[in-house]
Structure formats: structure tokens, C-alpha cells
mmCIF file of C-alpha atoms in Angstrom:
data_model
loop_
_atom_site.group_PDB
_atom_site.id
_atom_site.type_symbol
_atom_site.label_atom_id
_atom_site.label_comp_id
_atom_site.label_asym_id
_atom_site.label_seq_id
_atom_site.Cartn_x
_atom_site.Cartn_y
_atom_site.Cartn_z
ATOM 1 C CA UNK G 71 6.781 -6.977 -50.923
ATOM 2 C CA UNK G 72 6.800 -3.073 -50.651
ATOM 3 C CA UNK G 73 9.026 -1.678 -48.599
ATOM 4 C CA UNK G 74 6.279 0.226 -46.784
ATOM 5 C CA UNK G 75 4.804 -3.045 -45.738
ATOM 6 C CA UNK G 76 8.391 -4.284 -44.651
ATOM 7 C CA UNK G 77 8.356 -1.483 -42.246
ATOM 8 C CA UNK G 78 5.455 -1.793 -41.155
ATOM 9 C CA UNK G 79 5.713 -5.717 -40.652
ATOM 10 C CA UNK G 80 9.034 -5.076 -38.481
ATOM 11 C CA UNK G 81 7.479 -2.412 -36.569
ATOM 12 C CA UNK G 82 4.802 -4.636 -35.553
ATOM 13 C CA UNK G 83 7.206 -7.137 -34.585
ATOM 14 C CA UNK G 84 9.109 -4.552 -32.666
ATOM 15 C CA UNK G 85 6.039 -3.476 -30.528
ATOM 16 C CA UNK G 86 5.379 -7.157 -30.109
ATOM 17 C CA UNK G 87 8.059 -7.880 -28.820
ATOM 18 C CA UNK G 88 8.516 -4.736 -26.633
ATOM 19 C CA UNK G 89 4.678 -5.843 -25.022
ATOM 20 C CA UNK G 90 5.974 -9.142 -24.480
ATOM 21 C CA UNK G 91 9.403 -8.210 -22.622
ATOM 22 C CA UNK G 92 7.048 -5.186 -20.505
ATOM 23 C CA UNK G 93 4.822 -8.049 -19.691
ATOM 24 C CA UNK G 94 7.611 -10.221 -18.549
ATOM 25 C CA UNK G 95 8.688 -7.558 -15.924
ATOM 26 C CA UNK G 96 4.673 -6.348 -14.590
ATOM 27 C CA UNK G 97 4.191 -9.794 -14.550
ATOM 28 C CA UNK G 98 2.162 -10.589 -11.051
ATOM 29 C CA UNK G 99 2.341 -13.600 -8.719
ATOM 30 C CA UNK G 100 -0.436 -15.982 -8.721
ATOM 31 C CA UNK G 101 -2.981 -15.727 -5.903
ATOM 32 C CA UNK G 102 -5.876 -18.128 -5.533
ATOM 33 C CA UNK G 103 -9.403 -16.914 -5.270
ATOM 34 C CA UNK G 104 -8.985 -17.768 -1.685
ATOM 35 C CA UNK G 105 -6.408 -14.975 -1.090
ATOM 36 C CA UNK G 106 -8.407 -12.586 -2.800
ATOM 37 C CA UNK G 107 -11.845 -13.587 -1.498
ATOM 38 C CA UNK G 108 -11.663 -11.007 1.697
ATOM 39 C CA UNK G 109 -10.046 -7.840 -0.227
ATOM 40 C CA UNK G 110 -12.289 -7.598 -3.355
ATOM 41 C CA UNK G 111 -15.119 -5.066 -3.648
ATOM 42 C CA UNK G 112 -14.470 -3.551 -0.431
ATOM 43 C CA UNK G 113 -13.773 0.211 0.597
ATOM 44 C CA UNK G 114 -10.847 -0.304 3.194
ATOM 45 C CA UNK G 115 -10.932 3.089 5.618
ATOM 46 C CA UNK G 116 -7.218 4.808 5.173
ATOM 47 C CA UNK G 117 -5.279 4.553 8.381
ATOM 48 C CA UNK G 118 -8.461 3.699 10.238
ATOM 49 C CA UNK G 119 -12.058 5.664 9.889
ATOM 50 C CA UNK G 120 -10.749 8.610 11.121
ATOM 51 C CA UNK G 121 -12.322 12.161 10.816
ATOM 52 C CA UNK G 122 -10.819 15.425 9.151
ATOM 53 C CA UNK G 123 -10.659 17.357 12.351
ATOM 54 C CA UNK G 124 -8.336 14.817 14.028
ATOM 55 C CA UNK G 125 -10.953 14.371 17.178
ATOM 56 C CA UNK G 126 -10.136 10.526 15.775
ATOM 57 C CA UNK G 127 -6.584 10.387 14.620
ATOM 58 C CA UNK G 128 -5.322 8.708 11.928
ATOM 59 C CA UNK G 129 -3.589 5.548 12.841
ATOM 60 C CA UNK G 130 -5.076 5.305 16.480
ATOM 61 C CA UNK G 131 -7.184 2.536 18.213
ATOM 62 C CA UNK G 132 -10.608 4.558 17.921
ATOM 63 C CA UNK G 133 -10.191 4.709 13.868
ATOM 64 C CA UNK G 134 -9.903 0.555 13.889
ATOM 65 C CA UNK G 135 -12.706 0.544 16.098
ATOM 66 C CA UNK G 136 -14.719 2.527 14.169
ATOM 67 C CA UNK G 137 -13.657 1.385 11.052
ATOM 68 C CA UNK G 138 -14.681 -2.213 12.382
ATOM 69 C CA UNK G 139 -17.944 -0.434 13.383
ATOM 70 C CA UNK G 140 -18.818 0.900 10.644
ATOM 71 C CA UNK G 141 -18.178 -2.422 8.626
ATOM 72 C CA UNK G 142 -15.132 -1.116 6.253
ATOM 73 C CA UNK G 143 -11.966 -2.748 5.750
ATOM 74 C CA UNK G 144 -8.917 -0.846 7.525
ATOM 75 C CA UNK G 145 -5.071 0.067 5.533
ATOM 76 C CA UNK G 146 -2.616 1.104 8.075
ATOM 77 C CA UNK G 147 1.014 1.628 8.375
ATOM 78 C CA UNK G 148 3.856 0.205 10.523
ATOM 79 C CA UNK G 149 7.227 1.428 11.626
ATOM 80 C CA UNK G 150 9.912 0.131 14.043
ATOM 81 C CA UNK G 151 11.352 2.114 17.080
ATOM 82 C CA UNK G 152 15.033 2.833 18.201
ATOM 83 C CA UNK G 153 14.415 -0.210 19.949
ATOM 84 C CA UNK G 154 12.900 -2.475 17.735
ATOM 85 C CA UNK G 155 9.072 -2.182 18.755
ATOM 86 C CA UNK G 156 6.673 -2.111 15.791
ATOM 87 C CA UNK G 157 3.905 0.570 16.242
ATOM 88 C CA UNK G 158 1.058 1.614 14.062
ATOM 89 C CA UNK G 159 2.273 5.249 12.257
ATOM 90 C CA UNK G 160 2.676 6.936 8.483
ATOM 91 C CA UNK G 161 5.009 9.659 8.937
ATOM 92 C CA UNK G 162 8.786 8.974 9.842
ATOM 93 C CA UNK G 163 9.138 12.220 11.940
ATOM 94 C CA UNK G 164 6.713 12.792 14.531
ATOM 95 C CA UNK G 165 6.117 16.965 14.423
ATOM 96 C CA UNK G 166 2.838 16.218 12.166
ATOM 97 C CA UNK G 167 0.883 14.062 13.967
ATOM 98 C CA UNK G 168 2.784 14.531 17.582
ATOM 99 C CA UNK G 169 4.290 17.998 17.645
ATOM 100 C CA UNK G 170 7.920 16.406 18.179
ATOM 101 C CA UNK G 171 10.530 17.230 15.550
ATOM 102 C CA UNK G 172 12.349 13.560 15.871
ATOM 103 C CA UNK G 173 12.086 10.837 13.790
ATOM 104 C CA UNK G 174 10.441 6.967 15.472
ATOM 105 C CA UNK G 175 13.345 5.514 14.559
ATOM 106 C CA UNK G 176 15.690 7.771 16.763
ATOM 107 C CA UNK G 177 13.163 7.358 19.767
ATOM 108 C CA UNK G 178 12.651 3.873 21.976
ATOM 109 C CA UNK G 179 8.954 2.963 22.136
ATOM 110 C CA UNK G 180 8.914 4.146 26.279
ATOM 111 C CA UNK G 181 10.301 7.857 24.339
ATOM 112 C CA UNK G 182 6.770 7.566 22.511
ATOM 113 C CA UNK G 183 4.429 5.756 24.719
ATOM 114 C CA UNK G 184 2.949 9.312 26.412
ATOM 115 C CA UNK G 185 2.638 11.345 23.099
ATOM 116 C CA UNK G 186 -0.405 11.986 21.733
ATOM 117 C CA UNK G 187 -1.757 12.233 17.772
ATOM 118 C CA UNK G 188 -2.832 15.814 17.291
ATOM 119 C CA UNK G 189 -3.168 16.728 20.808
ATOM 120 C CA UNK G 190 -5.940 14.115 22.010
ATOM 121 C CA UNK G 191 -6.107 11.769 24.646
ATOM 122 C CA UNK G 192 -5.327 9.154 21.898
ATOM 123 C CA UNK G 193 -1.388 7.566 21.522
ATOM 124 C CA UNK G 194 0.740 5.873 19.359
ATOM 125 C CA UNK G 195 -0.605 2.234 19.247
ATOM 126 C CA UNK G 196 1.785 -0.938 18.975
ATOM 127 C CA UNK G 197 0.755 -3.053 15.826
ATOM 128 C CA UNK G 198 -0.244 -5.911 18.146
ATOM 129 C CA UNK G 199 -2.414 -3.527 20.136
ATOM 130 C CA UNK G 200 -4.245 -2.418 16.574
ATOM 131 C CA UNK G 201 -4.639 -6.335 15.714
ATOM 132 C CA UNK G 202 -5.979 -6.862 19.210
ATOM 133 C CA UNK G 203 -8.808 -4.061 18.872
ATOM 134 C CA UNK G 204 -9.450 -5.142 15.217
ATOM 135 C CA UNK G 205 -10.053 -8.864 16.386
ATOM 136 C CA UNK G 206 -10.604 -9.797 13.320
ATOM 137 C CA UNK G 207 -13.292 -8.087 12.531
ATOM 138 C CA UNK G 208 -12.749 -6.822 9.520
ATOM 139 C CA UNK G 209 -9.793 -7.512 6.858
ATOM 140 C CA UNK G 210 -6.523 -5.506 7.069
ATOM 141 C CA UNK G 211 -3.887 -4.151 4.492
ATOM 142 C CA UNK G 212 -0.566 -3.722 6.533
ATOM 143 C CA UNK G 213 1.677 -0.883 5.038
ATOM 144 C CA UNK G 214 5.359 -1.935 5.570
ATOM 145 C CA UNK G 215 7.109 1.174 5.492
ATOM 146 C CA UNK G 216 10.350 1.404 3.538
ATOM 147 C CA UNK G 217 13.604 2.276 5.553
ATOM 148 C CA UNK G 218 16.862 1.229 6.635
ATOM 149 C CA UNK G 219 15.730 -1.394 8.745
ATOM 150 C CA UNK G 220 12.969 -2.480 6.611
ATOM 151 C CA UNK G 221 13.437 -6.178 6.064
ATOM 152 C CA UNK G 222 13.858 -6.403 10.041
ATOM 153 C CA UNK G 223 10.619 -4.395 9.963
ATOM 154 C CA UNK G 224 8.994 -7.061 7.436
ATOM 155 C CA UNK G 225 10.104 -9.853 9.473
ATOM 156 C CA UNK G 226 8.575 -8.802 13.224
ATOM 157 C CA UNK G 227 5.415 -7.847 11.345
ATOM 158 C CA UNK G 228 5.030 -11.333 9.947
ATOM 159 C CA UNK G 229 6.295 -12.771 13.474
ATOM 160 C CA UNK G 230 3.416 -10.511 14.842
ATOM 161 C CA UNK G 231 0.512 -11.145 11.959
ATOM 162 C CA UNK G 232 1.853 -15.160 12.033
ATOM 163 C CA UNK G 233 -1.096 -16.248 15.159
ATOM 164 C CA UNK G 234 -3.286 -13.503 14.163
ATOM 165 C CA UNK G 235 -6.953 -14.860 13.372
ATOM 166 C CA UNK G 236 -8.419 -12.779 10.655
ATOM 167 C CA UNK G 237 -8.218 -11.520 6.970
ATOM 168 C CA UNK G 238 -5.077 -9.701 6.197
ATOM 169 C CA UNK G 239 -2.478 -8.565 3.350
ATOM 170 C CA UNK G 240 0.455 -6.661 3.442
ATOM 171 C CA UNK G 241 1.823 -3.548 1.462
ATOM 172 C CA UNK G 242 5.221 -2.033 0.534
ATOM 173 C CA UNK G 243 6.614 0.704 -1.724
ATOM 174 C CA UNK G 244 9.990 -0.869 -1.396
ATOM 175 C CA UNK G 245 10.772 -3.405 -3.499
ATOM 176 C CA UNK G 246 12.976 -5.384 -1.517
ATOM 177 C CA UNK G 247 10.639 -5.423 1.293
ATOM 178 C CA UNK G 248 8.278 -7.072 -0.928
ATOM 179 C CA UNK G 249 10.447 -9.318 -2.326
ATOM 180 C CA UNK G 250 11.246 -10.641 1.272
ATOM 181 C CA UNK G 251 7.783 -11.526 1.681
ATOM 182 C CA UNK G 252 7.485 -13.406 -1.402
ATOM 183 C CA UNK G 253 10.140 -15.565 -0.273
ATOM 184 C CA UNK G 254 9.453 -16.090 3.668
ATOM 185 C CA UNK G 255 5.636 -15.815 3.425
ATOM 186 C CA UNK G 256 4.683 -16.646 0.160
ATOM 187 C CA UNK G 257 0.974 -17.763 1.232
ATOM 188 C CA UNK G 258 0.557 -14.141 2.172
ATOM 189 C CA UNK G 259 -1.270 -12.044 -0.291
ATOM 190 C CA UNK G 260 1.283 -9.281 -0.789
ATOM 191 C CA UNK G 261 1.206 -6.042 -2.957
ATOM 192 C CA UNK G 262 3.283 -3.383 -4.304
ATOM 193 C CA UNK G 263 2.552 0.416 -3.433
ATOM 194 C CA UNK G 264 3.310 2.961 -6.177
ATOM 195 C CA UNK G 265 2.150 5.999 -8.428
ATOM 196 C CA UNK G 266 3.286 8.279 -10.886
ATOM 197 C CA UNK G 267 6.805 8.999 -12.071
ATOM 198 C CA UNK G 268 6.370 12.562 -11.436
ATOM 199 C CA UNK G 269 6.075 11.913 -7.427
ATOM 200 C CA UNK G 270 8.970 9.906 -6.693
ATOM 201 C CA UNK G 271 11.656 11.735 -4.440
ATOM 202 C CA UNK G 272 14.189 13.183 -7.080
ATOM 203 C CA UNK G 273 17.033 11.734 -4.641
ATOM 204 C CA UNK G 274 15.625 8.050 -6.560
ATOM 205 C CA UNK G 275 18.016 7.629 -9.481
ATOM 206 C CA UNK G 276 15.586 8.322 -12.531
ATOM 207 C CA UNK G 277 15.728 4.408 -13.888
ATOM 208 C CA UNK G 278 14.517 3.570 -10.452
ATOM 209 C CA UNK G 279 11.300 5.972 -10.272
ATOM 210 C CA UNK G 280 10.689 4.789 -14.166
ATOM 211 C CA UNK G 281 10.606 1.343 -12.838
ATOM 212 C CA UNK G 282 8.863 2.099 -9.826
ATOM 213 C CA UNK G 283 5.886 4.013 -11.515
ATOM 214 C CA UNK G 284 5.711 1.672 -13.933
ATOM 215 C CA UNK G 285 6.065 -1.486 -11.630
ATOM 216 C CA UNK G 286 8.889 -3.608 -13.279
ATOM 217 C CA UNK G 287 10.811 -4.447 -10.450
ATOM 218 C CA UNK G 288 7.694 -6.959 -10.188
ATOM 219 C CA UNK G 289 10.250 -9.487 -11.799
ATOM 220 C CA UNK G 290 11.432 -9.431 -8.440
ATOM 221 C CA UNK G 291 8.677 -9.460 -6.242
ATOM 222 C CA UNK G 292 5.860 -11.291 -8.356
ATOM 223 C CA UNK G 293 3.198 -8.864 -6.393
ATOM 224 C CA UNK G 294 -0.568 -10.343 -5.672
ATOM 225 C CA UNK G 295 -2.008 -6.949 -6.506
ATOM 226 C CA UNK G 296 -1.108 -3.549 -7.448
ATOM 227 C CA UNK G 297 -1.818 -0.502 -5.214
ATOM 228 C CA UNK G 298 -1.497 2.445 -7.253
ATOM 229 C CA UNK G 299 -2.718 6.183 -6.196
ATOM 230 C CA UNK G 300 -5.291 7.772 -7.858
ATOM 231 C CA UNK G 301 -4.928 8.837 -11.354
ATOM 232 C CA UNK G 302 -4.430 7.921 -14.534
ATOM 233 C CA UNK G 303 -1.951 4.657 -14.501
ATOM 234 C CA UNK G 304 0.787 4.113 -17.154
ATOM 235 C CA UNK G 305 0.234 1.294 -19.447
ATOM 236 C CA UNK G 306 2.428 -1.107 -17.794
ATOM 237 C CA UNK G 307 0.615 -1.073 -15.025
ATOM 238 C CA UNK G 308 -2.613 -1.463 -16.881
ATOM 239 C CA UNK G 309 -1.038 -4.238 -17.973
ATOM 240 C CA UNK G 310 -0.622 -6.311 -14.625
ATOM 241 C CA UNK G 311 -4.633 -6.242 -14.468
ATOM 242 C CA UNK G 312 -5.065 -8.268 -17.805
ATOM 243 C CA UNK G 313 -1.966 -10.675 -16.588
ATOM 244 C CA UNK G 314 -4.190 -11.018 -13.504
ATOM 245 C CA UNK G 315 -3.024 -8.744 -10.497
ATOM 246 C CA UNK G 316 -5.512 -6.937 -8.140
ATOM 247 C CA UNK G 317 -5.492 -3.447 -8.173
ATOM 248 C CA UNK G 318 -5.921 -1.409 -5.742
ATOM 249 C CA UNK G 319 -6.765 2.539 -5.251
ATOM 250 C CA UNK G 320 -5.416 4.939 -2.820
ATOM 251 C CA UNK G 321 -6.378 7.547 -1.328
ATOM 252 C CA UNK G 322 -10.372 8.017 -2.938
ATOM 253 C CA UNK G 323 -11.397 11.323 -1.879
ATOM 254 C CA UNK G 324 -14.719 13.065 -1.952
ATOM 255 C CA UNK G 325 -15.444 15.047 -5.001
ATOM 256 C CA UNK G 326 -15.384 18.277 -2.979
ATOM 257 C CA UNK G 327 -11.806 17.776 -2.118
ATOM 258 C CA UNK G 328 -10.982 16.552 -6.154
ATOM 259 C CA UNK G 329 -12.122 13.246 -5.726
ATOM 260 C CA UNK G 330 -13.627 10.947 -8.222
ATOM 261 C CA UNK G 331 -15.076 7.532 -5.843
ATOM 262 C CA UNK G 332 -17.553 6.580 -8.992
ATOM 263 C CA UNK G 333 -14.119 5.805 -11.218
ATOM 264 C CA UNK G 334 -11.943 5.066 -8.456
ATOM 265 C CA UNK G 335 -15.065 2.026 -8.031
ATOM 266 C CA UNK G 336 -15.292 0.971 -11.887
ATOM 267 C CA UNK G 337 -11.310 0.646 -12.318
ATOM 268 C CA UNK G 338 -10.318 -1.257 -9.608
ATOM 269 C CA UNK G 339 -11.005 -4.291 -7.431
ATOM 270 C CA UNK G 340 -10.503 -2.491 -3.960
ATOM 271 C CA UNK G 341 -10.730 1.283 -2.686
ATOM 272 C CA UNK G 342 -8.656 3.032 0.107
ATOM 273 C CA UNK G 343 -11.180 5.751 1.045
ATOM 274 C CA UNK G 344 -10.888 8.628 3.671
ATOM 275 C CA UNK G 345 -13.347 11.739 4.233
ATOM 276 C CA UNK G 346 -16.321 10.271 3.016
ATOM 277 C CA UNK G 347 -18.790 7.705 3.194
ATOM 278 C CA UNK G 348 -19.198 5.538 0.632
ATOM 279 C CA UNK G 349 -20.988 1.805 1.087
ATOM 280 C CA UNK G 350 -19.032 -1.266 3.061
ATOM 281 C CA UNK G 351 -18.761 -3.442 -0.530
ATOM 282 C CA UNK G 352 -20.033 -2.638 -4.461
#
């Protein structure tokens, strides 16, 4: 045999086997079409239908009403307080959407209760005061935000989601937090949160944001579906599709504000949508 065709068996066999170790780590856990029944082919309003001026915050009661309303699925985000009270809120430090440079965590929930999100009339909901306005109206994809208490976080939002009636899933970018799921609620569909390498905090050793952005620390948490920002994905990640995951899109913008929803529809089997209006399913 030439040696040309030596090489170029051996390289093949190198690639294979590369694939096949890649596919071992992106590998996602197996959901039935039960699971996955409520979440596919749905727009899911980011952090409630809210509205670009802030007259309906983010993350506040009226969005899940009108959200629910409007017939869209919702994505929101939890947190714990100082005092161990889960409440519905993206940022760690409150000066964005409360004018208070301190951080939720620092703060006991009767600290928050009387601020307001972006100077309305509108507050900082607990999570089981979201569920109880959502009512099951609609399904839900829980954010479980990563942070030093985050598998105490993971456990009083299952304690809390346990007697809820309705459709939902849950969300992390941590790892660990999803992995904690997959062991104490593994009937829960359950999804990992991530995007490109380029947008991880540089304080993440560099093996860590490769992994990340390229989900391999799956081996560990055996994710239902992927939710991956907008963009173009690395092939890994591509990758947990074929084996069988979900994926997921966030945040699908209008085209005015760099947005593509059309592609953002074809490539994935849910869409996290703010500042437009596309259709409840497609």
C-alpha cells in the first residue's frame, strides 16, 4: 500500500476516533417525547413579555401575565436572598434594574420587598409569586443562576416547582447546578445554558470556557437540551442535536436590532424571543 494511502487511512482513523470521544462528552440525556411535548416549536417570551421602555419590566408579574396573555411560553431567572428567599431576577447587583449598587445576595428579601424595576410601581417578585400568576398557563424555562450558593438555590427551586401544576424545565450555565438536577430530579427536563468561547469571563480558566462553549462537561450533566445564544455554534454542539438533545435559542432579536428570527426558527426546536412579535408556535 502507498504510503500516501497509509496516511490517509490513519488520519481517518484519527478523526474517527476524535468524533467518537467528542461525542462521548456532548453526549445528551434521554428525554421522552413526553418531556419535550410542551417546549417544542414554541417562542418562550425572555424574562416575561416585557417592553423596551421598561413600562413592563423584565422579570415582573405583568410580563408573566402578559406573556400568558399573549399565548407565549415565558424563560425567567431565579436568585436567592441573604436570607434564603428565592425571587424572580437576572442581574446579581441591583443598580440596573433597581438603582441600588448591592448585590441580592447581600440583601434579606424584607431589604428588597419595596424596590422597584426601573422606577415603576412594579417589584421584585418571589418565584412562587411568578408560578402563582403564571397558573399554569403557559410552559416555563426556570434559569438557575450560577453562584456560591447555587446548589442550595437548585434545591428550594425544585422544593418550590415540586406541587406546581403546569409545564416546566429548568436552565443553568453552571455545570454543577445541572448536574444536581440530574441526580435529585431526574424526571425534570433540564438543560445547559452556554455560547461562544469568546464570551466567557476571562477569570474562567481557558480549559473551562473551551469546555463550556463547546458543552463537554455534558459527561457530567447528561443535559435534555442545549440552550445556546445566538450565533453560529461550534461543532460539538452541533453535534448534541444529531445524538438527540433539544436546542434551544436565546435571545432572538428583531432584525432592526441585528436579529435574524427566520434562522433562529429553522435551527432550533425552541426560541427565547424579546422585542418583537413573532407567532405563539411554528
Amino acid at each position: 500500500m502507498p504510503f500516501a494511502a497509509k496516511v490517509l487511512i490513519l488520519l481517518i482513523v484519527f478523526l474517527a476516533l476524535v468524533i467518537i470521544y467528542v461525542a462521548i462528552l456532548v453526549a445528551p440525556g434521554k428525554a421522552t417525547t413526553k418531556m419535550k411535548a410542551p417546549f417544542l416549536n414554541r417562542y418562550f417570551a425572555h424574562r416575561g413579555l416585557h417592553t423596551e421602555d421598561d413600562t413592563i419590566p423584565e422579570n415582573s408579574l405583568a410580563a408573566f401575565d402578559a406573556a400568558c396573555l399573549a399565548g407565549y411560553g415565558i424563560e425567567l431567572d431565579v436568585r436567592l436572598t441573604k436570607d434564603g428567599e428565592v425571587v424572580v431576577l437576572h442581574d446579581e447587583n441591583l443598580m440596573r434594574p433597581c438603582g441600588v449598587d448591592a448585590l441580592i445576595g447581600d440583601l434579606d428579601f424584607d431589604e428588597v420587598a419595596d424596590l422597584k424595576l426601573w422606577g415603576t410601581e412594579h417589584a421584585i417578585p418571589l418565584f412562587e409569586e411568578a408560578l402563582s400568576t403564571i397558573d399554569g398557563r403557559t410552559p416555563v424555562i426556570v434559569e438557575i443562576k450560577p453562584g456560591d450558593r447555587g446548589e442550595i438555590l437548585a434545591k428550594k427551586t425544585m422544593d418550590i416547582l415540586a406541587p406546581y401544576v403546569g409545564d416546566y424545565c429548568v436552565e443553568s450555565f453552571d455545570p454543577s447546578i445541572v448536574r444536581w438536577v440530574k441526580k435529585y430530579a431526574p424526571v425534570v427536563l433540564r438543560g445547559q445554558l452556554a455560547y461562544n468561547f469568546g464570551e466567557y469571563e476571562t477569570n474562567i480558566p481557558l480549559i473551562g470556557r473551551f469546555f463550556a462553549s463547546r458543552c463537554m462537561f455534558n459527561m457530567l450533566t447528561r443535559p435534555h437540551f442545549i440552550a445556546y445564544k445566538t450565533g453560529k455554534k461550534p461543532w460539538p454542539v452541533k453535534l448534541t442535536k444529531l445524538l438527540g438533545a433539544m436546542h434551544i435559542v436565546w435571545t432572538s432579536h428583531p432584525e432592526r436590532l441585528g436579529g435574524t428570527p427566520i434562522t433562529d426558527k429553522v435551527e432550533n426546536d425552541a426560541v427565547i424571543f424579546e422585542y418583537y412579535d413573532p407567532p405563539t408556535h411554528y
